[in-house]
Amino acid sequence: MPDRRLICPSAELLEGGKGVRFALQPGAPDERGFVVRYDGAPRAYVNVCPHAGTELDWQPGEFFEEAGLYLVCSTHGALFDPGSGLCIAGPCKGECLEPIRVEEHDGHVIIPGTTP
């Protein structure tokens, strides 16, 4: 397994701005993960609402509501805390998005691998 997998340059993620979608498995055709910047750090989750089972973004990469404070589900408007993935309002209140571990190194957001 590779030591790490590049998701995007760090500069692509602005605080409360557009996110980057990525495949959970390298070479997989569908993009089921996403990363955004919140509280100065990249935060990544599986792009599936725990209530509806649909993708959160209403347009590719558009995960935040208008004020850039919460992640929002495009289907039912559920609001999620970007730091924890916890649903704070909506039909799935109390449930969480599934987190994906990401790190920032040398100006890039990566998924760390395992070193044999």
Tab-separated table of C-alpha atoms in Angstrom, residues 51-93:
chain	number	residue	atom	x	y	z
A	51	HIS	CA	-30.504	10.012	6.977
A	52	ALA	CA	-31.101	9.989	3.232
A	53	GLY	CA	-28.073	8.047	1.980
A	54	THR	CA	-27.534	10.735	-0.659
A	55	GLU	CA	-24.499	12.907	-1.337
A	56	LEU	CA	-24.365	16.113	0.667
A	57	ASP	CA	-23.153	18.615	-1.935
A	58	TRP	CA	-25.830	20.424	-3.933
A	59	GLN	CA	-23.265	21.183	-6.670
A	60	PRO	CA	-19.904	19.393	-6.939
A	61	GLY	CA	-17.787	20.628	-4.030
A	62	GLU	CA	-20.503	22.829	-2.482
A	63	PHE	CA	-20.845	21.411	1.038
A	64	PHE	CA	-21.216	24.500	3.247
A	65	GLU	CA	-24.379	26.494	3.771
A	66	GLU	CA	-24.330	30.140	2.699
A	67	ALA	CA	-22.565	31.498	5.805
A	68	GLY	CA	-19.807	28.852	5.585
A	69	LEU	CA	-20.360	27.670	9.162
A	70	TYR	CA	-22.038	24.276	8.705
A	71	LEU	CA	-22.050	21.439	6.215
A	72	VAL	CA	-25.524	21.005	4.734
A	73	CYS	CA	-27.277	18.049	3.117
A	74	SER	CA	-28.708	19.019	-0.255
A	75	THR	CA	-31.646	16.610	0.126
A	76	HIS	CA	-33.266	17.564	3.451
A	77	GLY	CA	-31.165	20.493	4.674
A	78	ALA	CA	-29.647	18.703	7.666
A	79	LEU	CA	-26.802	20.724	9.213
A	80	PHE	CA	-23.530	19.122	10.318
A	81	ASP	CA	-20.723	20.483	12.469
A	82	PRO	CA	-17.704	20.559	10.110
A	83	GLY	CA	-15.264	19.742	12.910
A	84	SER	CA	-16.965	16.612	14.209
A	85	GLY	CA	-19.434	15.587	11.493
A	86	LEU	CA	-22.247	15.597	14.080
A	87	CYS	CA	-25.707	16.446	12.723
A	88	ILE	CA	-26.961	19.365	14.809
A	89	ALA	CA	-30.258	20.030	12.989
A	90	GLY	CA	-32.517	18.099	10.665
A	91	PRO	CA	-33.917	14.586	10.358
A	92	CYS	CA	-30.653	12.882	11.358
A	93	LYS	CA	-29.935	15.062	14.426
